[in-house]
Short mmCIF file of C-alpha atoms in Angstrom, two decimals:
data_model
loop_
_atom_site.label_atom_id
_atom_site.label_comp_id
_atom_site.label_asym_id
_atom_site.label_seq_id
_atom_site.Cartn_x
_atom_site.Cartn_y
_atom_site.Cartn_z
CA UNK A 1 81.90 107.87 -12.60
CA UNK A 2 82.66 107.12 -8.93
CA UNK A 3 82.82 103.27 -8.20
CA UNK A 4 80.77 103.29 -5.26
CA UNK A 5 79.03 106.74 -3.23
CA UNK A 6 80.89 108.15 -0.78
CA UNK A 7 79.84 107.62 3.18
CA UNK A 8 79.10 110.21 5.09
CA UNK A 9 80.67 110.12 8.90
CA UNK A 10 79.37 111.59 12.12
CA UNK A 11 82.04 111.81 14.79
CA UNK A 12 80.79 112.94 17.88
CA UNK A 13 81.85 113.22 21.57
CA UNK A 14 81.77 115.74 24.44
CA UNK A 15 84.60 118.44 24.21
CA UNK A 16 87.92 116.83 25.08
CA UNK A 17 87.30 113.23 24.37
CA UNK A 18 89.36 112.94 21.15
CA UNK A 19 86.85 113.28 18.54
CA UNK A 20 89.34 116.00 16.54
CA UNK A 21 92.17 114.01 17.12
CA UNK A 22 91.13 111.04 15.94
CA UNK A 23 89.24 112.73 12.59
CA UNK A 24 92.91 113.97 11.95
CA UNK A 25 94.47 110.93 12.10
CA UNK A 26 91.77 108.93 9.89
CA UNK A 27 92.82 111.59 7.38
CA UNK A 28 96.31 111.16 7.76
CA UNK A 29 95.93 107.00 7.07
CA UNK A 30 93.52 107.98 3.92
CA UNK A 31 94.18 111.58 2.61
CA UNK A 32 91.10 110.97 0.28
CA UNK A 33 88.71 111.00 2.79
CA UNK A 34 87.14 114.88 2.92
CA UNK A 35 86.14 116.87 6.36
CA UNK A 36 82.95 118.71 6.13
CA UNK A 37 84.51 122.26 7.35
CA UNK A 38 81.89 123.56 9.24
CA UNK A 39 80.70 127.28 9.30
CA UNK A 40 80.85 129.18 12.68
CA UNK A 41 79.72 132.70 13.92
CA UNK A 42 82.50 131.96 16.85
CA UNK A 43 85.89 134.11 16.67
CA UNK A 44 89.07 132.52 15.16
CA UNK A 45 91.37 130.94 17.73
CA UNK A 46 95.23 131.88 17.78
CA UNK A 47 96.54 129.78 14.50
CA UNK A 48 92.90 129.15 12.87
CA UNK A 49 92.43 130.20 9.17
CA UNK A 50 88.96 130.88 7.48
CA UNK A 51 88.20 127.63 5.17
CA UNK A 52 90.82 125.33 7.03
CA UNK A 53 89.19 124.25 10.61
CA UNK A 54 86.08 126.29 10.26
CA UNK A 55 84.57 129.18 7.65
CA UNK A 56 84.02 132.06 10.24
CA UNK A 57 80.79 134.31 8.69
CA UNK A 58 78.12 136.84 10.44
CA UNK A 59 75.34 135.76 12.25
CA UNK A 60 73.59 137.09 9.96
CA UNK A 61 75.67 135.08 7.06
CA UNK A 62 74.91 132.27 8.96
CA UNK A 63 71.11 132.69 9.25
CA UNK A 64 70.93 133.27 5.42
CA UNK A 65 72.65 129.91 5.03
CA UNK A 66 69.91 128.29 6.92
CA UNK A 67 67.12 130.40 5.46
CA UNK A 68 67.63 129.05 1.57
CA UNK A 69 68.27 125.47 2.65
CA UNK A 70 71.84 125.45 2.39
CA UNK A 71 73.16 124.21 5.41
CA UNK A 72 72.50 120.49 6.27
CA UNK A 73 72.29 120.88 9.84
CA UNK A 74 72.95 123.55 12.43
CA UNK A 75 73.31 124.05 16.22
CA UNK A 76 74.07 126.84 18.55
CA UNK A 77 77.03 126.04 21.40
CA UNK A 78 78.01 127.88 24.03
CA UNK A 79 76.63 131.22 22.40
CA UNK A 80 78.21 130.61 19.25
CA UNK A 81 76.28 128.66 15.57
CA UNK A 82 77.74 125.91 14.08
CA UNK A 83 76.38 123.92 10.94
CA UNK A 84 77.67 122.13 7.90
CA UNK A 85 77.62 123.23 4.43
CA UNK A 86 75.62 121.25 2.31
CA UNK A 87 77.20 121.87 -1.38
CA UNK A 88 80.44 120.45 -0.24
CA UNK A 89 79.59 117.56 1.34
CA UNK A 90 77.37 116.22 -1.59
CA UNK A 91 79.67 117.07 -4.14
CA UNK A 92 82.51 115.33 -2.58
CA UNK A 93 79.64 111.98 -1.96
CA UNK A 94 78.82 112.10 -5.45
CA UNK A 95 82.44 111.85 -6.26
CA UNK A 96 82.97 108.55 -3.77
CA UNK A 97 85.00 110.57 -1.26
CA UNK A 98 83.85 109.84 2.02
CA UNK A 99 83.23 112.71 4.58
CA UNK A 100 83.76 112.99 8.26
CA UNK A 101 81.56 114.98 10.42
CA UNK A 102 82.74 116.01 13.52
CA UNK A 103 79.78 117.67 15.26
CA UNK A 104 77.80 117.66 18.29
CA UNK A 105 74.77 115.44 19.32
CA UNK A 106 72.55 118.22 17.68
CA UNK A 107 73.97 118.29 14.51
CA UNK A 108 74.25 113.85 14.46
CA UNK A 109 70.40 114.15 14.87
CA UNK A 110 69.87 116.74 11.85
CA UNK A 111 71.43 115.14 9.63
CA UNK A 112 70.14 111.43 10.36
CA UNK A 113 67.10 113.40 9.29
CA UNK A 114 68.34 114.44 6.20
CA UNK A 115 68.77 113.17 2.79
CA UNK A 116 72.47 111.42 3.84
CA UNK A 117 70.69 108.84 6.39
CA UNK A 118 70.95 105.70 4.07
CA UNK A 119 74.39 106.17 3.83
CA UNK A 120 75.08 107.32 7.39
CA UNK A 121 77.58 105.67 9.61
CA UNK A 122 77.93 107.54 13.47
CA UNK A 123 80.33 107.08 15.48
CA UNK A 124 80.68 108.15 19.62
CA UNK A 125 83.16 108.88 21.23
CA UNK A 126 83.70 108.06 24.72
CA UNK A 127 86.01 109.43 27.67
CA UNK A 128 87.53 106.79 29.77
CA UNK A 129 86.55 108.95 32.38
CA UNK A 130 85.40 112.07 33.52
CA UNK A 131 88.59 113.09 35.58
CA UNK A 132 90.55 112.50 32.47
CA UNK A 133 88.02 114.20 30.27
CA UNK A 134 88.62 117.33 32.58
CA UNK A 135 92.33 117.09 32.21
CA UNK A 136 92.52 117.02 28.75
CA UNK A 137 90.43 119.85 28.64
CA UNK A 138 92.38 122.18 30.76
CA UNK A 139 95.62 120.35 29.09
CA UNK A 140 95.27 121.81 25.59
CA UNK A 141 94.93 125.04 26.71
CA UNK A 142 92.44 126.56 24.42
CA UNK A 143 89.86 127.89 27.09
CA UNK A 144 89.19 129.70 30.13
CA UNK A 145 88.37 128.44 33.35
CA UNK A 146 85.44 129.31 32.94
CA UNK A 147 84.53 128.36 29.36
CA UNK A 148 85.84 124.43 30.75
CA UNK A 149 83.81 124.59 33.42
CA UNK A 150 80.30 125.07 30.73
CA UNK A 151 82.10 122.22 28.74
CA UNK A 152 81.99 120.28 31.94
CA UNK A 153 78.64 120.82 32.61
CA UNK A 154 77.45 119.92 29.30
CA UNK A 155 79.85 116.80 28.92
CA UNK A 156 76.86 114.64 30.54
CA UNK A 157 74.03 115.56 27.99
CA UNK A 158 76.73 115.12 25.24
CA UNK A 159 77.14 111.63 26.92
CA UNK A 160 74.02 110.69 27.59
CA UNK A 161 73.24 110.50 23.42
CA UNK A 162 75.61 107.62 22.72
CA UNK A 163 72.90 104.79 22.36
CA UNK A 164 72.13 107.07 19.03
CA UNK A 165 75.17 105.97 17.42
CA UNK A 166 76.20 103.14 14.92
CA UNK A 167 79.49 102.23 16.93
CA UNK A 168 81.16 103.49 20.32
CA UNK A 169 84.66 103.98 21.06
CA UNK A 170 85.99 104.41 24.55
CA UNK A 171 89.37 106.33 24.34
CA UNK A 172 91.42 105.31 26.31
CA UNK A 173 94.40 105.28 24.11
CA UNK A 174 94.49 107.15 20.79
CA UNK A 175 96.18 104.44 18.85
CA UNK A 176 94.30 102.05 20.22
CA UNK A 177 91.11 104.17 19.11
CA UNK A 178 92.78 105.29 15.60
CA UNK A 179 92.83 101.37 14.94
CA UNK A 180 88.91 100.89 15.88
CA UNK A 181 88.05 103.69 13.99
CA UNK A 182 90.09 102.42 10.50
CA UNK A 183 88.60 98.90 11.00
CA UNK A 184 84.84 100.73 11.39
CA UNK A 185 85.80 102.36 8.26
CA UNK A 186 86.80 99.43 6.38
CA UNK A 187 84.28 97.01 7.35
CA UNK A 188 81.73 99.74 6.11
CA UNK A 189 83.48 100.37 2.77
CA UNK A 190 83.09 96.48 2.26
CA UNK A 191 79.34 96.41 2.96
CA UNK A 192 77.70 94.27 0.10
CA UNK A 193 75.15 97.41 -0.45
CA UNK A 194 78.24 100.11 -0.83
CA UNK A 195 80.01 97.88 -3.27
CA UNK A 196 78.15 99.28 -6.78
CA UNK A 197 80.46 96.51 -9.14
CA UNK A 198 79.53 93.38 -7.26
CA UNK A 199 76.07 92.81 -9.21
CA UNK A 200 78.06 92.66 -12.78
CA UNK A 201 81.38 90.99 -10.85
CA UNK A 202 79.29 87.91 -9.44
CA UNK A 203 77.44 87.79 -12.79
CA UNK A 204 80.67 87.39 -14.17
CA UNK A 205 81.74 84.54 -12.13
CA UNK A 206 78.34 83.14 -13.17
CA UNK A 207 79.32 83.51 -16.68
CA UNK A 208 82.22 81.62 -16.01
CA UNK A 209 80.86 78.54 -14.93
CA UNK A 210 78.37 78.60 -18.40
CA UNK A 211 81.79 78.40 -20.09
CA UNK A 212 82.94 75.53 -18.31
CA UNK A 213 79.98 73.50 -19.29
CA UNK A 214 80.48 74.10 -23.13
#
């Protein structure tokens, strides 16, 4: 049995602001920690495998997903659906892995709706400022001109949900950020409420002090 439920993690941020980045790099420090690989009706990008970044299915794959309750929260972006898998993601909570989300807005709002709220920690992401959030966009060279300039656009509704979150992060440096998000991470693990043992631990301590006395 798992010594304490795993916590489910919403990363979110506009496109560009180091949201993916810094979910790889929490993984890196704790390999136990599980991504919830989201499911996608967008094509694969050059180096992209089905069941690593994303599962690429139909639209109407996708739709039948949604239809029989088994995604846990979905969202179209830019033409494209994304949503999270439920089965997955509970299996790997029942089994006291914890699970990073990184999804929009849209999808943070779903699934503080769902079943996972109690558990839910969010997390925003922040650009240190638009300029730079530009750069780093055209920088990785994933998209068109185009295609940046709708990221653009959108950045500012993506921003404007950050008051919804738990904790925000302004990254300004991705160390610096990796650090923040660890200690978020680690102060959460330690909550009183995650710990499961502490009831029977403290008891124990209680026990102790009985012994003393005799």
């Amino acid at each position: 049995m798992a010594q304490r439920r795993g916590i489910p993690i919403i990363l979110s941020s506009p496109s560009g602001a180091g949201k993916s980045t810094l979910s790889g790099l929490l993984r890196k420090w704790d390999p136990t920690i599980s991504f919830s690989v989201s499911a996608t009706t967008r094509a694969p990008r050059p180096g992209e495998e089905d069941g690593r970044e994303y599962y690429f299915v139909t639209r109407d794959a996708f739709q039948e997903m949604v239809d029989t309750g088994k995604m846990l929260e979905h969202a179209e972006v830019f033409g494209n659906f994304y949503g999270s898998p439920l089965g997955p993601v509970e299996a790997a909570l029942s089994a006291g892995r914890d699970v990073i989300f990184d999804i929009d807005w849209q999808g943070g709002q779903q699934i503080r709706g769902s079943s996972l709220a109690q558990d839910l920690v969010s997390i925003f992401i922040l650009p240190p400022s638009i300029k730079e959030l530009e750069a780093r966009l055209r920088k990785r060279g994933q998209d068109s001109d185009e295609v940046i300039d709708k990221r653009m656009a959108q950045s500012w509704q993506e921003i404007s949900h950050w008051a919804e979150y738990d904790y925000c992060i302004i990254n300004r440096d991705i160390d610096e950020s990796a650090e923040q998000l660890r200690t978020i991470l680690t102060s959460e693990r330690l909550r009183r409420t995650r710990q499961s043992g502490l009831v029977d631990f403290v008891r124990g301590l209680s026990e102790e002090y009985g012994e003393r006395d005799t």
